[in-house]
mmCIF file of C-alpha atoms and ligand atoms in Angstrom:
data_model
loop_
_atom_site.group_PDB
_atom_site.id
_atom_site.type_symbol
_atom_site.label_atom_id
_atom_site.label_comp_id
_atom_site.label_asym_id
_atom_site.label_seq_id
_atom_site.Cartn_x
_atom_site.Cartn_y
_atom_site.Cartn_z
ATOM 1 C CA MET Q 107 186.834 178.746 103.639
ATOM 2 C CA GLU Q 108 186.635 174.993 104.173
ATOM 3 C CA ILE Q 109 183.457 173.277 103.015
ATOM 4 C CA ALA Q 110 182.228 171.091 105.898
ATOM 5 C CA LYS Q 111 180.873 167.693 104.886
ATOM 6 C CA GLN Q 112 178.168 165.722 106.549
ATOM 7 C CA CYS Q 113 177.866 162.753 104.222
ATOM 8 C CA LEU Q 114 175.427 159.892 104.456
ATOM 9 C CA PRO Q 115 176.819 156.421 105.147
ATOM 10 C CA ASP Q 116 176.658 154.240 102.027
ATOM 11 C CA SER Q 117 173.836 152.201 103.544
ATOM 12 C CA ASN Q 118 171.595 155.298 103.768
ATOM 13 C CA ARG Q 119 172.125 156.446 100.211
ATOM 14 C CA LYS Q 120 169.269 156.205 97.726
ATOM 15 C CA SER Q 121 169.127 153.649 94.968
ATOM 16 C CA LEU Q 122 169.841 155.178 91.572
ATOM 17 C CA PRO Q 123 166.958 155.780 89.165
ATOM 18 C CA ASP Q 124 166.684 153.747 85.963
ATOM 19 C CA GLU Q 125 168.790 155.623 83.394
ATOM 20 C CA SER Q 126 166.186 155.073 80.701
ATOM 21 C CA GLN Q 127 163.528 156.874 82.791
ATOM 22 C CA LEU Q 128 165.399 159.967 83.980
ATOM 23 C CA GLY Q 129 163.337 162.774 82.462
ATOM 24 C CA PHE Q 130 164.383 166.260 83.555
ATOM 25 C CA GLY Q 131 164.727 167.480 87.139
ATOM 26 C CA MET Q 132 162.766 164.651 88.744
ATOM 27 C CA HIS Q 133 165.416 162.859 90.803
ATOM 28 C CA PHE Q 134 167.828 164.466 93.248
ATOM 29 C CA THR Q 135 171.176 163.201 94.482
ATOM 30 C CA ASP Q 136 172.022 162.206 98.072
ATOM 31 C CA HIS Q 137 173.533 165.545 99.046
ATOM 32 C CA MET Q 138 173.272 169.290 98.562
ATOM 33 C CA PHE Q 139 175.459 172.291 99.261
ATOM 34 C CA LEU Q 140 174.263 175.044 101.601
ATOM 35 C CA MET Q 141 175.715 178.353 102.776
ATOM 36 C CA ASP Q 142 174.073 181.131 104.784
ATOM 37 C CA TYR Q 143 174.318 184.888 104.606
ATOM 38 C CA GLU Q 144 173.520 187.353 107.334
ATOM 39 C CA HIS Q 145 173.942 191.108 107.170
ATOM 40 C CA GLY Q 146 177.039 192.030 109.192
ATOM 41 C CA LYS Q 147 178.368 188.474 109.155
ATOM 42 C CA GLY Q 148 178.584 187.833 105.420
ATOM 43 C CA TRP Q 149 178.451 184.413 103.778
ATOM 44 C CA HIS Q 150 179.314 181.693 106.257
ATOM 45 C CA ASP Q 151 179.035 178.022 107.125
ATOM 46 C CA PRO Q 152 179.520 176.427 103.675
ATOM 47 C CA ARG Q 153 178.599 172.770 103.952
ATOM 48 C CA ILE Q 154 177.564 169.665 102.080
ATOM 49 C CA VAL Q 155 174.697 167.912 103.842
ATOM 50 C CA PRO Q 156 172.112 165.240 102.967
ATOM 51 C CA TYR Q 157 169.573 166.436 100.372
ATOM 52 C CA GLY Q 158 166.333 167.428 102.072
ATOM 53 C CA PRO Q 159 163.769 170.138 102.847
ATOM 54 C CA VAL Q 160 164.876 173.640 103.800
ATOM 55 C CA MET Q 161 163.005 175.399 106.616
ATOM 56 C CA LEU Q 162 161.516 178.750 105.659
ATOM 57 C CA GLU Q 163 159.391 181.168 107.612
ATOM 58 C CA PRO Q 164 156.197 182.151 105.783
ATOM 59 C CA ALA Q 165 157.509 185.715 105.876
ATOM 60 C CA ALA Q 166 160.699 184.750 103.980
ATOM 61 C CA ALA Q 167 161.359 187.599 101.549
ATOM 62 C CA CYS Q 168 161.866 185.386 98.462
ATOM 63 C CA LEU Q 169 158.254 184.215 98.711
ATOM 64 C CA HIS Q 170 156.922 187.751 98.557
ATOM 65 C CA TYR Q 171 159.286 189.863 96.493
ATOM 66 C CA ALA Q 172 161.151 187.257 94.397
ATOM 67 C CA GLN Q 173 164.734 187.958 95.394
ATOM 68 C CA ALA Q 174 165.874 184.688 93.881
ATOM 69 C CA ILE Q 175 168.400 183.779 91.169
ATOM 70 C CA PHE Q 176 169.743 180.542 89.737
ATOM 71 C CA GLU Q 177 172.237 178.895 87.420
ATOM 72 C CA GLY Q 178 172.193 175.708 85.369
ATOM 73 C CA LEU Q 179 175.156 173.609 84.247
ATOM 74 C CA LYS Q 180 175.966 169.965 83.726
ATOM 75 C CA ALA Q 181 178.519 167.318 84.661
ATOM 76 C CA TYR Q 182 179.100 164.746 81.906
ATOM 77 C CA ARG Q 183 180.461 161.240 82.220
ATOM 78 C CA GLY Q 184 182.920 161.041 79.372
ATOM 79 C CA ILE Q 185 183.552 158.185 77.011
ATOM 80 C CA ASP Q 186 186.681 157.528 79.125
ATOM 81 C CA GLY Q 187 184.572 157.324 82.320
ATOM 82 C CA LYS Q 188 185.938 160.656 83.631
ATOM 83 C CA ILE Q 189 183.516 163.305 84.861
ATOM 84 C CA ARG Q 190 183.718 166.636 83.082
ATOM 85 C CA LEU Q 191 182.349 170.093 83.915
ATOM 86 C CA PHE Q 192 181.826 172.567 81.069
ATOM 87 C CA ARG Q 193 182.700 176.262 81.712
ATOM 88 C CA ALA Q 194 181.613 176.102 85.364
ATOM 89 C CA GLY Q 195 183.638 179.202 86.174
ATOM 90 C CA ASP Q 196 181.488 181.165 83.715
ATOM 91 C CA ASN Q 197 178.311 180.011 85.462
ATOM 92 C CA VAL Q 198 179.719 181.219 88.782
ATOM 93 C CA LYS Q 199 180.586 184.616 87.302
ATOM 94 C CA ARG Q 200 177.098 184.928 85.845
ATOM 95 C CA LEU Q 201 175.568 183.970 89.201
ATOM 96 C CA ASN Q 202 177.327 186.982 90.704
ATOM 97 C CA ARG Q 203 176.193 189.277 87.875
ATOM 98 C CA SER Q 204 172.616 188.158 88.513
ATOM 99 C CA ALA Q 205 173.169 188.677 92.240
ATOM 100 C CA VAL Q 206 174.262 192.301 91.726
ATOM 101 C CA ARG Q 207 171.166 193.052 89.611
ATOM 102 C CA MET Q 208 168.813 191.576 92.237
ATOM 103 C CA CYS Q 209 170.567 193.232 95.236
ATOM 104 C CA ILE Q 210 171.762 189.850 96.500
ATOM 105 C CA PRO Q 211 175.241 189.752 98.108
ATOM 106 C CA LYS Q 212 177.864 188.204 95.818
ATOM 107 C CA VAL Q 213 179.454 184.878 96.693
ATOM 108 C CA ASP Q 214 183.159 184.103 96.637
ATOM 109 C CA GLU Q 215 183.652 182.741 93.119
ATOM 110 C CA ASP Q 216 186.407 180.335 94.039
ATOM 111 C CA LEU Q 217 184.324 178.922 96.897
ATOM 112 C CA ALA Q 218 181.209 178.561 94.725
ATOM 113 C CA HIS Q 219 183.249 176.805 92.034
ATOM 114 C CA ARG Q 220 184.733 174.444 94.637
ATOM 115 C CA ALA Q 221 181.260 173.809 96.065
ATOM 116 C CA ILE Q 222 180.076 172.625 92.627
ATOM 117 C CA CYS Q 223 183.108 170.352 92.212
ATOM 118 C CA GLU Q 224 182.877 168.923 95.725
ATOM 119 C CA LEU Q 225 179.151 168.220 95.468
ATOM 120 C CA VAL Q 226 179.690 166.392 92.170
ATOM 121 C CA THR Q 227 182.577 164.466 93.733
ATOM 122 C CA VAL Q 228 180.509 163.419 96.760
ATOM 123 C CA ASP Q 229 177.605 162.367 94.498
ATOM 124 C CA LYS Q 230 179.661 161.143 91.523
ATOM 125 C CA ARG Q 231 177.826 157.820 91.315
ATOM 126 C CA TRP Q 232 174.797 159.932 90.249
ATOM 127 C CA VAL Q 233 176.463 161.092 87.039
ATOM 128 C CA PRO Q 234 174.733 158.806 84.551
ATOM 129 C CA SER Q 235 176.625 157.115 81.741
ATOM 130 C CA SER Q 236 174.045 156.350 79.027
ATOM 131 C CA ASN Q 237 174.444 158.233 75.775
ATOM 132 C CA GLY Q 238 173.443 161.898 76.121
ATOM 133 C CA THR Q 239 172.587 161.780 79.826
ATOM 134 C CA SER Q 240 174.210 164.084 82.378
ATOM 135 C CA LEU Q 241 174.028 165.399 85.927
ATOM 136 C CA TYR Q 242 172.233 168.757 85.869
ATOM 137 C CA ILE Q 243 173.588 171.097 88.553
ATOM 138 C CA ARG Q 244 171.377 173.855 89.906
ATOM 139 C CA PRO Q 245 173.065 176.544 92.041
ATOM 140 C CA PHE Q 246 170.589 179.124 93.397
ATOM 141 C CA ILE Q 247 170.323 181.905 95.950
ATOM 142 C CA PHE Q 248 167.179 183.144 97.654
ATOM 143 C CA ALA Q 249 166.304 185.641 100.388
ATOM 144 C CA ASN Q 250 165.080 183.976 103.581
ATOM 145 C CA GLU Q 251 164.848 186.934 105.925
ATOM 146 C CA PRO Q 252 161.425 186.964 107.633
ATOM 147 C CA PHE Q 253 160.501 190.583 106.887
ATOM 148 C CA LEU Q 254 157.741 192.123 104.779
ATOM 149 C CA GLY Q 255 159.221 195.569 104.269
ATOM 150 C CA VAL Q 256 160.343 196.268 100.711
ATOM 151 C CA ARG Q 257 164.138 196.492 100.638
ATOM 152 C CA PRO Q 258 166.953 194.020 99.915
ATOM 153 C CA ALA Q 259 166.787 191.217 102.482
ATOM 154 C CA LYS Q 260 169.444 190.780 105.146
ATOM 155 C CA LYS Q 261 169.492 186.976 105.085
ATOM 156 C CA TYR Q 262 170.039 184.565 102.162
ATOM 157 C CA ILE Q 263 170.676 180.919 101.439
ATOM 158 C CA PHE Q 264 172.981 179.726 98.666
ATOM 159 C CA CYS Q 265 172.089 176.169 97.731
ATOM 160 C CA ILE Q 266 173.313 173.742 95.072
ATOM 161 C CA ILE Q 267 171.334 170.646 94.173
ATOM 162 C CA ALA Q 268 171.952 168.114 91.407
ATOM 163 C CA SER Q 269 169.699 165.944 89.296
ATOM 164 C CA PRO Q 270 170.531 163.180 86.799
ATOM 165 C CA VAL Q 271 168.786 164.015 83.510
ATOM 166 C CA ALA Q 272 167.944 162.193 80.307
ATOM 167 C CA ALA Q 273 169.368 162.929 76.881
ATOM 168 C CA TYR Q 274 167.453 165.901 75.477
ATOM 169 C CA TYR Q 275 167.157 164.196 72.097
ATOM 170 C CA LYS Q 276 166.294 160.537 72.408
ATOM 171 C CA GLU Q 277 165.382 159.890 68.774
ATOM 172 C CA GLY Q 278 167.600 162.383 67.010
ATOM 173 C CA PHE Q 279 166.998 166.080 66.493
ATOM 174 C CA SER Q 280 163.426 167.241 66.204
ATOM 175 C CA PRO Q 281 163.064 170.791 64.867
ATOM 176 C CA VAL Q 282 160.481 172.744 66.854
ATOM 177 C CA LYS Q 283 157.568 174.945 65.839
ATOM 178 C CA ILE Q 284 157.896 178.425 67.282
ATOM 179 C CA TYR Q 285 155.207 181.021 67.921
ATOM 180 C CA VAL Q 286 156.387 184.627 67.575
ATOM 181 C CA THR Q 287 154.498 186.584 70.215
ATOM 182 C CA ASP Q 288 153.821 190.275 69.827
ATOM 183 C CA LYS Q 289 151.380 190.199 72.731
ATOM 184 C CA TYR Q 290 153.683 189.283 75.635
ATOM 185 C CA VAL Q 291 157.258 190.296 76.400
ATOM 186 C CA ARG Q 292 159.864 188.490 78.476
ATOM 187 C CA ALA Q 293 161.961 191.436 79.516
ATOM 188 C CA ALA Q 294 162.391 195.129 78.865
ATOM 189 C CA ARG Q 295 165.611 197.061 78.605
ATOM 190 C CA GLY Q 296 166.353 198.340 82.099
ATOM 191 C CA GLY Q 297 164.493 195.380 83.571
ATOM 192 C CA THR Q 298 165.897 192.077 84.791
ATOM 193 C CA GLY Q 299 166.155 190.155 81.499
ATOM 194 C CA GLU Q 300 169.927 189.862 81.610
ATOM 195 C CA ALA Q 301 169.823 188.351 85.111
ATOM 196 C CA LYS Q 302 168.990 184.677 85.581
ATOM 197 C CA ALA Q 303 166.215 185.685 87.953
ATOM 198 C CA ALA Q 304 163.481 183.287 89.046
ATOM 199 C CA ALA Q 305 160.889 186.000 88.454
ATOM 200 C CA ASN Q 306 161.711 186.176 84.724
ATOM 201 C CA TYR Q 307 160.533 182.612 84.398
ATOM 202 C CA ALA Q 308 157.247 183.235 86.221
ATOM 203 C CA ALA Q 309 156.648 186.168 83.882
ATOM 204 C CA SER Q 310 157.229 184.004 80.797
ATOM 205 C CA LEU Q 311 154.916 181.099 81.644
ATOM 206 C CA MET Q 312 151.650 182.464 80.311
ATOM 207 C CA ALA Q 313 152.979 183.109 76.812
ATOM 208 C CA SER Q 314 154.517 179.650 76.537
ATOM 209 C CA GLU Q 315 151.349 177.982 77.855
ATOM 210 C CA GLU Q 316 149.263 179.810 75.250
ATOM 211 C CA ALA Q 317 151.708 178.843 72.503
ATOM 212 C CA LYS Q 318 151.677 175.201 73.625
ATOM 213 C CA ALA Q 319 147.876 175.169 73.651
ATOM 214 C CA CYS Q 320 148.028 176.172 69.960
ATOM 215 C CA GLY Q 321 150.440 173.354 69.092
ATOM 216 C CA PHE Q 322 153.716 175.264 69.265
ATOM 217 C CA THR Q 323 156.742 174.212 71.276
ATOM 218 C CA GLN Q 324 157.897 177.615 72.456
ATOM 219 C CA VAL Q 325 157.660 181.357 72.044
ATOM 220 C CA LEU Q 326 160.008 183.682 70.203
ATOM 221 C CA TRP Q 327 160.348 186.907 72.181
ATOM 222 C CA LEU Q 328 160.504 190.349 70.619
ATOM 223 C CA ASP Q 329 161.761 193.504 72.323
ATOM 224 C CA ALA Q 330 159.388 195.165 74.763
ATOM 225 C CA ALA Q 331 159.454 198.685 73.334
ATOM 226 C CA GLU Q 332 158.736 198.134 69.626
ATOM 227 C CA ARG Q 333 157.984 194.408 69.289
ATOM 228 C CA ARG Q 334 160.338 194.347 66.303
ATOM 229 C CA TYR Q 335 163.741 193.174 67.479
ATOM 230 C CA ILE Q 336 164.256 189.465 68.075
ATOM 231 C CA GLU Q 337 165.558 188.648 71.555
ATOM 232 C CA GLU Q 338 165.387 184.978 72.563
ATOM 233 C CA VAL Q 339 163.474 181.772 71.933
ATOM 234 C CA GLY Q 340 161.823 180.233 74.997
ATOM 235 C CA THR Q 341 164.620 180.003 77.552
ATOM 236 C CA MET Q 342 167.324 179.848 74.909
ATOM 237 C CA ASN Q 343 169.356 182.298 72.873
ATOM 238 C CA ILE Q 344 168.610 182.374 69.163
ATOM 239 C CA PHE Q 345 170.767 182.152 66.025
ATOM 240 C CA PHE Q 346 169.988 182.559 62.313
ATOM 241 C CA VAL Q 347 171.963 181.621 59.237
ATOM 242 C CA PHE Q 348 171.255 184.344 56.678
ATOM 243 C CA ASP Q 349 172.903 183.222 53.408
ATOM 244 C CA ASP Q 350 176.194 182.011 54.917
ATOM 245 C CA ILE Q 351 176.383 184.467 57.826
ATOM 246 C CA LEU Q 352 175.653 183.397 61.401
ATOM 247 C CA VAL Q 353 173.656 186.119 63.132
ATOM 248 C CA THR Q 354 172.503 186.395 66.746
ATOM 249 C CA PRO Q 355 170.894 189.328 68.558
ATOM 250 C CA ALA Q 356 173.470 191.509 70.331
ATOM 251 C CA LEU Q 357 173.275 191.518 74.137
ATOM 252 C CA SER Q 358 171.046 194.517 74.607
ATOM 253 C CA GLY Q 359 170.388 194.496 78.354
ATOM 254 C CA SER Q 360 167.236 192.382 78.113
ATOM 255 C CA ILE Q 361 168.883 189.215 76.749
ATOM 256 C CA LEU Q 362 170.465 186.550 78.935
ATOM 257 C CA ALA Q 363 174.144 186.062 78.084
ATOM 258 C CA GLY Q 364 174.068 182.324 77.471
ATOM 259 C CA ILE Q 365 177.250 180.328 77.854
ATOM 260 C CA THR Q 366 176.167 178.065 74.984
ATOM 261 C CA ARG Q 367 175.603 181.256 72.930
ATOM 262 C CA ASP Q 368 179.167 182.329 73.637
ATOM 263 C CA SER Q 369 180.541 178.844 72.868
ATOM 264 C CA THR Q 370 178.598 178.824 69.578
ATOM 265 C CA ILE Q 371 180.021 182.201 68.547
ATOM 266 C CA LYS Q 372 183.559 181.089 69.392
ATOM 267 C CA LEU Q 373 183.297 177.721 67.595
ATOM 268 C CA ALA Q 374 181.695 179.145 64.446
ATOM 269 C CA SER Q 375 184.222 182.008 64.290
ATOM 270 C CA GLY Q 376 187.000 179.455 64.712
ATOM 271 C CA TRP Q 377 185.620 177.551 61.720
ATOM 272 C CA GLY Q 378 186.038 180.701 59.644
ATOM 273 C CA MET Q 379 182.368 181.668 59.596
ATOM 274 C CA ASN Q 380 181.269 185.256 59.481
ATOM 275 C CA VAL Q 381 179.485 185.718 62.846
ATOM 276 C CA GLN Q 382 177.522 188.867 63.601
ATOM 277 C CA GLU Q 383 176.101 189.994 66.945
ATOM 278 C CA ARG Q 384 173.666 192.716 65.971
ATOM 279 C CA GLN Q 385 170.039 193.747 66.068
ATOM 280 C CA VAL Q 386 167.768 191.467 64.037
ATOM 281 C CA THR Q 387 164.179 192.465 63.334
ATOM 282 C CA ILE Q 388 161.421 189.927 62.848
ATOM 283 C CA ASP Q 389 160.708 191.638 59.502
ATOM 284 C CA GLU Q 390 164.262 190.937 58.328
ATOM 285 C CA ALA Q 391 163.976 187.261 59.297
ATOM 286 C CA ILE Q 392 160.599 186.921 57.537
ATOM 287 C CA GLU Q 393 161.779 188.747 54.425
ATOM 288 C CA LEU Q 394 164.922 186.622 54.129
ATOM 289 C CA SER Q 395 162.813 183.525 54.713
ATOM 290 C CA GLN Q 396 160.562 184.511 51.805
ATOM 291 C CA GLN Q 397 163.631 185.033 49.615
ATOM 292 C CA GLY Q 398 164.949 181.598 50.540
ATOM 293 C CA ARG Q 399 167.927 183.164 52.304
ATOM 294 C CA LEU Q 400 167.065 182.114 55.863
ATOM 295 C CA LYS Q 401 168.986 178.846 55.786
ATOM 296 C CA GLU Q 402 168.817 177.830 59.449
ATOM 297 C CA CYS Q 403 167.478 178.932 62.789
ATOM 298 C CA PHE Q 404 168.249 177.359 66.156
ATOM 299 C CA GLY Q 405 168.184 178.020 69.887
ATOM 300 C CA THR Q 406 171.135 177.428 72.213
ATOM 301 C CA GLY Q 407 171.180 176.570 75.912
ATOM 302 C CA THR Q 408 172.663 174.131 78.402
ATOM 303 C CA ALA Q 409 169.629 171.811 78.432
ATOM 304 C CA ALA Q 410 169.327 171.123 74.682
ATOM 305 C CA VAL Q 411 172.742 172.455 73.558
ATOM 306 C CA VAL Q 412 171.284 173.259 70.109
ATOM 307 C CA SER Q 413 167.573 173.190 69.312
ATOM 308 C CA PRO Q 414 166.740 173.527 65.599
ATOM 309 C CA VAL Q 415 163.741 175.705 64.728
ATOM 310 C CA GLY Q 416 161.624 174.159 61.955
ATOM 311 C CA SER Q 417 159.121 176.967 61.538
ATOM 312 C CA LEU Q 418 158.150 180.426 62.761
ATOM 313 C CA HIS Q 419 154.522 181.423 63.135
ATOM 314 C CA TYR Q 420 154.074 185.195 62.922
ATOM 315 C CA LYS Q 421 150.901 187.203 62.384
ATOM 316 C CA ASP Q 422 148.851 184.160 61.308
ATOM 317 C CA LYS Q 423 151.408 182.836 58.829
ATOM 318 C CA ASP Q 424 153.867 179.942 59.011
ATOM 319 C CA TYR Q 425 157.379 180.312 57.677
ATOM 320 C CA ILE Q 426 159.096 176.969 57.192
ATOM 321 C CA ILE Q 427 162.859 176.916 57.687
ATOM 322 C CA ASN Q 428 165.100 174.457 55.820
ATOM 323 C CA GLY Q 429 162.114 172.214 55.046
ATOM 324 C CA SER Q 430 161.614 171.755 58.824
ATOM 325 C CA LYS Q 431 164.821 169.758 58.905
ATOM 326 C CA THR Q 432 167.903 170.154 61.067
ATOM 327 C CA GLY Q 433 170.480 172.311 59.351
ATOM 328 C CA GLU Q 434 174.108 171.441 58.741
ATOM 329 C CA LEU Q 435 175.499 174.056 61.094
ATOM 330 C CA ALA Q 436 173.119 173.154 63.960
ATOM 331 C CA ARG Q 437 174.227 169.540 63.648
ATOM 332 C CA ARG Q 438 177.916 170.408 63.454
ATOM 333 C CA LEU Q 439 177.669 172.649 66.533
ATOM 334 C CA PHE Q 440 175.760 170.012 68.459
ATOM 335 C CA ASP Q 441 178.311 167.327 67.556
ATOM 336 C CA GLU Q 442 181.276 169.530 68.415
ATOM 337 C CA LEU Q 443 179.896 170.843 71.728
ATOM 338 C CA THR Q 444 178.731 167.437 72.951
ATOM 339 C CA GLY Q 445 181.992 165.960 71.648
ATOM 340 C CA ILE Q 446 183.934 168.383 73.863
ATOM 341 C CA GLN Q 447 181.604 167.779 76.817
ATOM 342 C CA TYR Q 448 181.887 163.978 76.646
ATOM 343 C CA GLY Q 449 185.595 163.976 75.824
ATOM 344 C CA ALA Q 450 185.301 162.709 72.249
ATOM 345 C CA CYS Q 451 186.646 165.988 70.771
ATOM 346 C CA PRO Q 452 189.691 167.933 71.963
ATOM 347 C CA ASP Q 453 188.992 171.013 74.094
ATOM 348 C CA HIS Q 454 190.979 173.821 72.474
ATOM 349 C CA HIS Q 455 189.306 176.563 74.534
ATOM 350 C CA GLY Q 456 189.980 175.464 78.118
ATOM 351 C CA TRP Q 457 186.260 174.889 78.703
ATOM 352 C CA ILE Q 458 186.565 171.527 80.416
ATOM 353 C CA GLU Q 459 187.730 170.524 83.873
ATOM 354 C CA THR Q 460 187.733 166.896 84.933
ATOM 355 C CA ILE Q 461 186.833 165.914 88.463
HETATM 356 C C1 LIG G 35 169.830 180.123 81.034
HETATM 357 C C2 LIG G 35 169.226 180.859 79.904
HETATM 358 C C3 LIG G 35 169.733 180.792 78.591
HETATM 359 C C4 LIG G 35 170.847 179.853 78.159
HETATM 360 O O1 LIG G 35 172.032 180.022 78.856
HETATM 361 P P1 LIG G 35 173.142 178.875 78.837
HETATM 362 O O2 LIG G 35 174.217 179.446 79.690
HETATM 363 O O3 LIG G 35 173.562 178.692 77.438
HETATM 364 O O4 LIG G 35 172.501 177.664 79.418
HETATM 365 C C5 LIG G 35 169.140 181.591 77.620
HETATM 366 N N1 LIG G 35 168.098 182.389 77.908
HETATM 367 C C6 LIG G 35 167.583 182.462 79.147
HETATM 368 C C7 LIG G 35 166.431 183.357 79.397
HETATM 369 C C8 LIG G 35 168.122 181.704 80.182
HETATM 370 O O5 LIG G 35 167.591 181.800 81.406
#
């Protein structure tokens, strides 16, 4: 399928925001990608059009029953000026896995991948060039059928928007303080935790607001059934260095399969590290911390790449990790991943495509 393009004349394009004031998700590029789905007709009419409001009936199903999924990836302006996408094909595959879980019709993966590339190409002047900045790309699908009965909707919109974003770390790494919640859960096995579903985020807000009100940056989530097994940290996957072993919770059905998680496992294994995907209990992490064997802890995700954890607060006690300083491995992973993304390090894994 051809992607139709209705592009703005240069004179009608917005002026670019100041690269030192980008923040996250505040500015949107000149264009967006849209495609419609109707039962019986399938996905049709893929097009790039000027960025702007989408018309929705108040009865649109997504507003009532949360049939909505999304993805997040970035385009980077390399040190050579070329624009790079990182593992975009994996984001498209995950979008379809989320779609299946939420009874949303799958999209053609080749078309969705092309849509990302073509949108970035049309809006390439929006890919910022200051150190650490990038163009955040947000593909998402939502049900827009005006119908209040409870069943999968018969109409959907697939949209891709893009937003220039600031460097996550402006003044170097800052290890975060994490609150381990045994009151709230993010996802239960059999639920929607492994889908990138909008509703998962709504369900997580209260716990993170309570943690923030107590001076913590984010929440560490435990499993829903026993509140023992570590799952994720905020909206990131979590890693521990126990002695010299890199450990991350195995994908259990309630954990989101992060692409940065996978890249981390592959890089660390390639460096000869012992990497284990297995169940990790909070008691094990606390016990090893008390024995001085919890060397590092960090979250991984597209937004921050690597986010060092400086302390865990669990059952009224604080456990400091690595003196609240960024660990060696977290720094090495951050340098290597951003090096690949910005073209400073060779890409041995076929993760990069230039556009
Ligand atoms: C998106 C997301 C992640 C990180 O995934 P990446 O592909 O690495 O960006 C981790 N956990 C949750 C809950 C997420 O939604």
